[in-house]
mmCIF file of C-alpha atoms in Angstrom:
data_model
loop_
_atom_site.group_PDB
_atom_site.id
_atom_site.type_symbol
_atom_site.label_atom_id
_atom_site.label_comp_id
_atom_site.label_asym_id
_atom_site.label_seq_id
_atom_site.Cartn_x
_atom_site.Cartn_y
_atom_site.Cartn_z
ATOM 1 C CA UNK A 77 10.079 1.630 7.250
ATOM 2 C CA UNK A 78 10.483 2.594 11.399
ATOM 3 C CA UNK A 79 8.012 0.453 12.647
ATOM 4 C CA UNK A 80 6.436 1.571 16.441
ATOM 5 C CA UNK A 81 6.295 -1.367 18.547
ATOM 6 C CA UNK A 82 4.474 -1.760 21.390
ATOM 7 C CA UNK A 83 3.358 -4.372 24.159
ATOM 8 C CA UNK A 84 -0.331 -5.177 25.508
ATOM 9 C CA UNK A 85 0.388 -4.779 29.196
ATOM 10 C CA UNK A 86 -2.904 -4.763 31.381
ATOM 11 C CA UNK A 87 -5.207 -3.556 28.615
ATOM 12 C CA UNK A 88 -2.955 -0.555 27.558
ATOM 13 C CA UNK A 89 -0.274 -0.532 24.672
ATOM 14 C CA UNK A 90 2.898 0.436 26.119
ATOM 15 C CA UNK A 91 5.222 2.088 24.155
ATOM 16 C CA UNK A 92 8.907 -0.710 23.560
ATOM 17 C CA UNK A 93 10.733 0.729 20.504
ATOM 18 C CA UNK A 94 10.851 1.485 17.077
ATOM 19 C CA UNK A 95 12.665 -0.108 14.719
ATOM 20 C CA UNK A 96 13.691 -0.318 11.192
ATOM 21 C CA UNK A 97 12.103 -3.253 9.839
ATOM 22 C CA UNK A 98 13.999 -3.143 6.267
ATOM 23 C CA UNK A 99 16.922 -4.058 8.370
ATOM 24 C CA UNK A 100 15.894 -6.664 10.698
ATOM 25 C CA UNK A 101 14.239 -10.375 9.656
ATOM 26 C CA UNK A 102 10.914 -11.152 11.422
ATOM 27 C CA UNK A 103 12.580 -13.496 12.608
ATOM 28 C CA UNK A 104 15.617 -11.651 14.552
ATOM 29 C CA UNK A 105 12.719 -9.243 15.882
ATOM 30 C CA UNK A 106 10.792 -12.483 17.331
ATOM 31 C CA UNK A 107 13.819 -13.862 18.771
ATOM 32 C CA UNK A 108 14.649 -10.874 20.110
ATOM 33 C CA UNK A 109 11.419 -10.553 22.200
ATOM 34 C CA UNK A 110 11.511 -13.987 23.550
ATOM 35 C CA UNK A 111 15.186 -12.512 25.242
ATOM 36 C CA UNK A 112 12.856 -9.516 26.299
ATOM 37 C CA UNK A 113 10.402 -12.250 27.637
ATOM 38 C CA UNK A 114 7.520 -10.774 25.306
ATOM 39 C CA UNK A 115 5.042 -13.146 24.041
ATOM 40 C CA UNK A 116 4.445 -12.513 20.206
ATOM 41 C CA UNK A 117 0.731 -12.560 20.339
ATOM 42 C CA UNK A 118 1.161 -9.520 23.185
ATOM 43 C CA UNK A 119 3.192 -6.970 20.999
ATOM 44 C CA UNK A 120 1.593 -5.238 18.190
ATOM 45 C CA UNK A 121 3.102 -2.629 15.282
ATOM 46 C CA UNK A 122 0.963 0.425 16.226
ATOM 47 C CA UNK A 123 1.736 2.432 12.825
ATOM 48 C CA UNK A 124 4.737 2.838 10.656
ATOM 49 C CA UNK A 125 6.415 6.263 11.778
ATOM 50 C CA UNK A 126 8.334 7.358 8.640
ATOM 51 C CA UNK A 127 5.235 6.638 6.440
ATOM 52 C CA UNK A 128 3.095 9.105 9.024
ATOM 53 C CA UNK A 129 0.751 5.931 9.002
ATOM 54 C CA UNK A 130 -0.791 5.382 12.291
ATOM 55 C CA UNK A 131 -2.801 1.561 12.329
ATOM 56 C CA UNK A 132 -2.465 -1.586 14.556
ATOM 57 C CA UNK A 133 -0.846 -4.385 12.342
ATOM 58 C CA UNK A 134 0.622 -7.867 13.261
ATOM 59 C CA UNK A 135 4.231 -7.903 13.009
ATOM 60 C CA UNK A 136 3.311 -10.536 9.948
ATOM 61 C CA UNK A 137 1.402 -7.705 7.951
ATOM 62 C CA UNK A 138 4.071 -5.445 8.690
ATOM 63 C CA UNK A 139 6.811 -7.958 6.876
ATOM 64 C CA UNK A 140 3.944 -8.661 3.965
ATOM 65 C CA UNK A 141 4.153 -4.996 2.915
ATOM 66 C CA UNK A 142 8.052 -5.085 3.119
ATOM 67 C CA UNK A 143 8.037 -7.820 0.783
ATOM 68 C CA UNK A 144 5.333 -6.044 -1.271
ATOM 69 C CA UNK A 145 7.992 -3.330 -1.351
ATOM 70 C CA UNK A 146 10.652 -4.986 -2.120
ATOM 71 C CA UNK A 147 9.629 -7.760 -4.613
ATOM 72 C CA UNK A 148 6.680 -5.669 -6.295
ATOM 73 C CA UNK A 149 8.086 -2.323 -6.111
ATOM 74 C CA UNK A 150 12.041 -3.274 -6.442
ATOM 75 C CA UNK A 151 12.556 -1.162 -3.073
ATOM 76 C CA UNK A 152 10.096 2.387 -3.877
ATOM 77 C CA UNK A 153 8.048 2.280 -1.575
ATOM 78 C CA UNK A 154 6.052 5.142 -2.428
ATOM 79 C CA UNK A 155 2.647 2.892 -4.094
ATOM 80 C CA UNK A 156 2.200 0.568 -0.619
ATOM 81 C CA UNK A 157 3.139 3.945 1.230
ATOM 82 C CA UNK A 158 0.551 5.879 -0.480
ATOM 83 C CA UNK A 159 -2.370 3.214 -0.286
ATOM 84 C CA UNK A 160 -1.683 2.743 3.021
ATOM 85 C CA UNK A 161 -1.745 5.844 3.834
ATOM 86 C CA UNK A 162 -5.366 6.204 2.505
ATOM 87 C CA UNK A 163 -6.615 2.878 4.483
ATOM 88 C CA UNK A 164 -6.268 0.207 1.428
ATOM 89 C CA UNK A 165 -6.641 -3.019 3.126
ATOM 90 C CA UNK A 166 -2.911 -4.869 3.318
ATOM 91 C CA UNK A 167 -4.594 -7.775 1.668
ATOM 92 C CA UNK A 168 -5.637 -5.289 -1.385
ATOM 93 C CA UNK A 169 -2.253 -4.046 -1.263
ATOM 94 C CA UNK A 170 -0.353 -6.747 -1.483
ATOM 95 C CA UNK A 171 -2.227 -9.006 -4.327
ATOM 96 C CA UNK A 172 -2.202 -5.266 -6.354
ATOM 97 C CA UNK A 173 0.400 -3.849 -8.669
ATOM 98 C CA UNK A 174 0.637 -0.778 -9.926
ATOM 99 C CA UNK A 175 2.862 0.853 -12.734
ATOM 100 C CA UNK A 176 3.839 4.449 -13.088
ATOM 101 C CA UNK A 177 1.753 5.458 -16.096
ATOM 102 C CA UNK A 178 1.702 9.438 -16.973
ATOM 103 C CA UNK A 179 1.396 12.620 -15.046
ATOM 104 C CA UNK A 180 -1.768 13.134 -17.649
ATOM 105 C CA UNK A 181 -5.183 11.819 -17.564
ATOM 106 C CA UNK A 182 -5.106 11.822 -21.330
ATOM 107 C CA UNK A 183 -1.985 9.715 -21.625
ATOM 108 C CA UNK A 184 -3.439 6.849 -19.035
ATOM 109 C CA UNK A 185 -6.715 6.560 -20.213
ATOM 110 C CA UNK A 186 -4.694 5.629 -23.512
ATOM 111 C CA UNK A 187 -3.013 3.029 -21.867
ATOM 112 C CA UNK A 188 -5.656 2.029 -20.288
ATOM 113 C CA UNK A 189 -8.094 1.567 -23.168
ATOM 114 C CA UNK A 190 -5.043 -0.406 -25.292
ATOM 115 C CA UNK A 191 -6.568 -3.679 -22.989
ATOM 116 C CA UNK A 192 -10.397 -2.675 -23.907
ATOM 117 C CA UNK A 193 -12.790 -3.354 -26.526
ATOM 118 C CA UNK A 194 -12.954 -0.201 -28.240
ATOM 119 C CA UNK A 195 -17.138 -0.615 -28.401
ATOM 120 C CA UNK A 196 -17.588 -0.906 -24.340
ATOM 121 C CA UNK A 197 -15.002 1.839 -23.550
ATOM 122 C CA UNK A 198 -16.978 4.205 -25.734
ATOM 123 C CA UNK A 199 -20.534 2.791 -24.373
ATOM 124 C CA UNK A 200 -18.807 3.719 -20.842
ATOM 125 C CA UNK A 201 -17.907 7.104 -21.605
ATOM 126 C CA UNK A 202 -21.401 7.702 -22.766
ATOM 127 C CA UNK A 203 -23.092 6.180 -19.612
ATOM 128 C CA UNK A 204 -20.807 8.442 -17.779
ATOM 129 C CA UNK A 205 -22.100 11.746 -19.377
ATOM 130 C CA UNK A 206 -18.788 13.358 -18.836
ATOM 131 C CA UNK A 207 -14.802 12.826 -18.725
ATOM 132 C CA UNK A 208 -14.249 13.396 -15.014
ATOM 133 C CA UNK A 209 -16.721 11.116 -14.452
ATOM 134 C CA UNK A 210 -15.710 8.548 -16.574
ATOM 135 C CA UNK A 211 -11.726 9.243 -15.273
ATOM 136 C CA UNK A 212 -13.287 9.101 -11.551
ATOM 137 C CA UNK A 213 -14.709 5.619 -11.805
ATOM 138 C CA UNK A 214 -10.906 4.116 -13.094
ATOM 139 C CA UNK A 215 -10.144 5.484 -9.971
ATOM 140 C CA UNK A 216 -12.977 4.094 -7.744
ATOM 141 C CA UNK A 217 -12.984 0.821 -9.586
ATOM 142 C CA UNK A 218 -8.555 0.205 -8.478
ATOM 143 C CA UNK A 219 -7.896 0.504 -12.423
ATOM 144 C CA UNK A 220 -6.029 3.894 -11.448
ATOM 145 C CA UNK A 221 -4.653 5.320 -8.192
ATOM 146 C CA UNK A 222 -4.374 8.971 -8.895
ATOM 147 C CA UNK A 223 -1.583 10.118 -6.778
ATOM 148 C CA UNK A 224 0.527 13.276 -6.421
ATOM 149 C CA UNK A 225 3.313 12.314 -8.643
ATOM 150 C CA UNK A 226 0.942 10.828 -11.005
ATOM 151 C CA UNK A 227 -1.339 8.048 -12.200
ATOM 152 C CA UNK A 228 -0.082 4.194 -11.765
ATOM 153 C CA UNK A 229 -2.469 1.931 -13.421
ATOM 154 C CA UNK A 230 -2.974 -1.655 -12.302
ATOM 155 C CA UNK A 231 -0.997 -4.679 -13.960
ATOM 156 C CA UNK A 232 -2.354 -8.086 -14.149
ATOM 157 C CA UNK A 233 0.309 -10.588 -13.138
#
């Protein structure tokens, strides 16, 4: 997770560094700036570089999704990556888990429909008119993220 740091100087972000924030503390990095003379409300993470995610985040979002990956996602960061990556608000991101499910719609709207009443699973279907329909709204509803090494449904804590 390179993180690109840079300072509000004069209306402008100037470029400072990048750094690896899953090896540094917030805290170090905030110390660190006060050496530098850097106020922390004039410094900004201006994307994460390895993650090709370009967006303006507080240093304190920035550590939210580390923790994310690290206590959600024992250390993968591949789910907060990906959502990320397709503008999912941090806050969605990091109250959200997701579970590897199948590389097959079939297989995860099986899973899925093992939490549903068997009655209003069929009653959606049929309101749907059609599968990909029905498959597409799991998706637009955060019950699926359909990704390219497969579907992760969401777990309730």
């Amino acid at each position: 997770m390179i993180a690109n740091i840079r300072v509000l100087n004069e209306g402008n972000f100037d470029y400072l560094c990048e750094l690896d924030v899953m090896k540094h503390s917030k805290e170090q990095i905030v110390a660190r700036l006060k050496e530098l003379g850097i106020d922390k409300g004039n410094f900004f993470v201006c994307g994460i570089t390895d993650w090709e995610v370009d967006k303006i985040m507080s240093l304190d979002e920035v550590y939210l999704l580390k923790k994310a990956v690290l206590d959600l996602y024992d250390g993968d960061d591949y789910v907060v990556r990906f959502q990320l990556q397709r503008y999912v608000p941090i806050k969605k991101i990091i109250s959200t888990y997701y579970q590897f499910c199948s590389k097959d719609e079939v297989a995860t709207v099986i899973q899925l429909s093992k939490n549903l009443d068997i009655g209003l699973l069929i009653n959606y279907f049929f309101k749907c008119g059609n599968w990909v329909t029905a498959f597409q709204g799991f998706v637009e509803q955060g019950e699926v993220l359909n990704t390219p090494q497969g579907f992760y449904r969401k777990v309730n804590f």
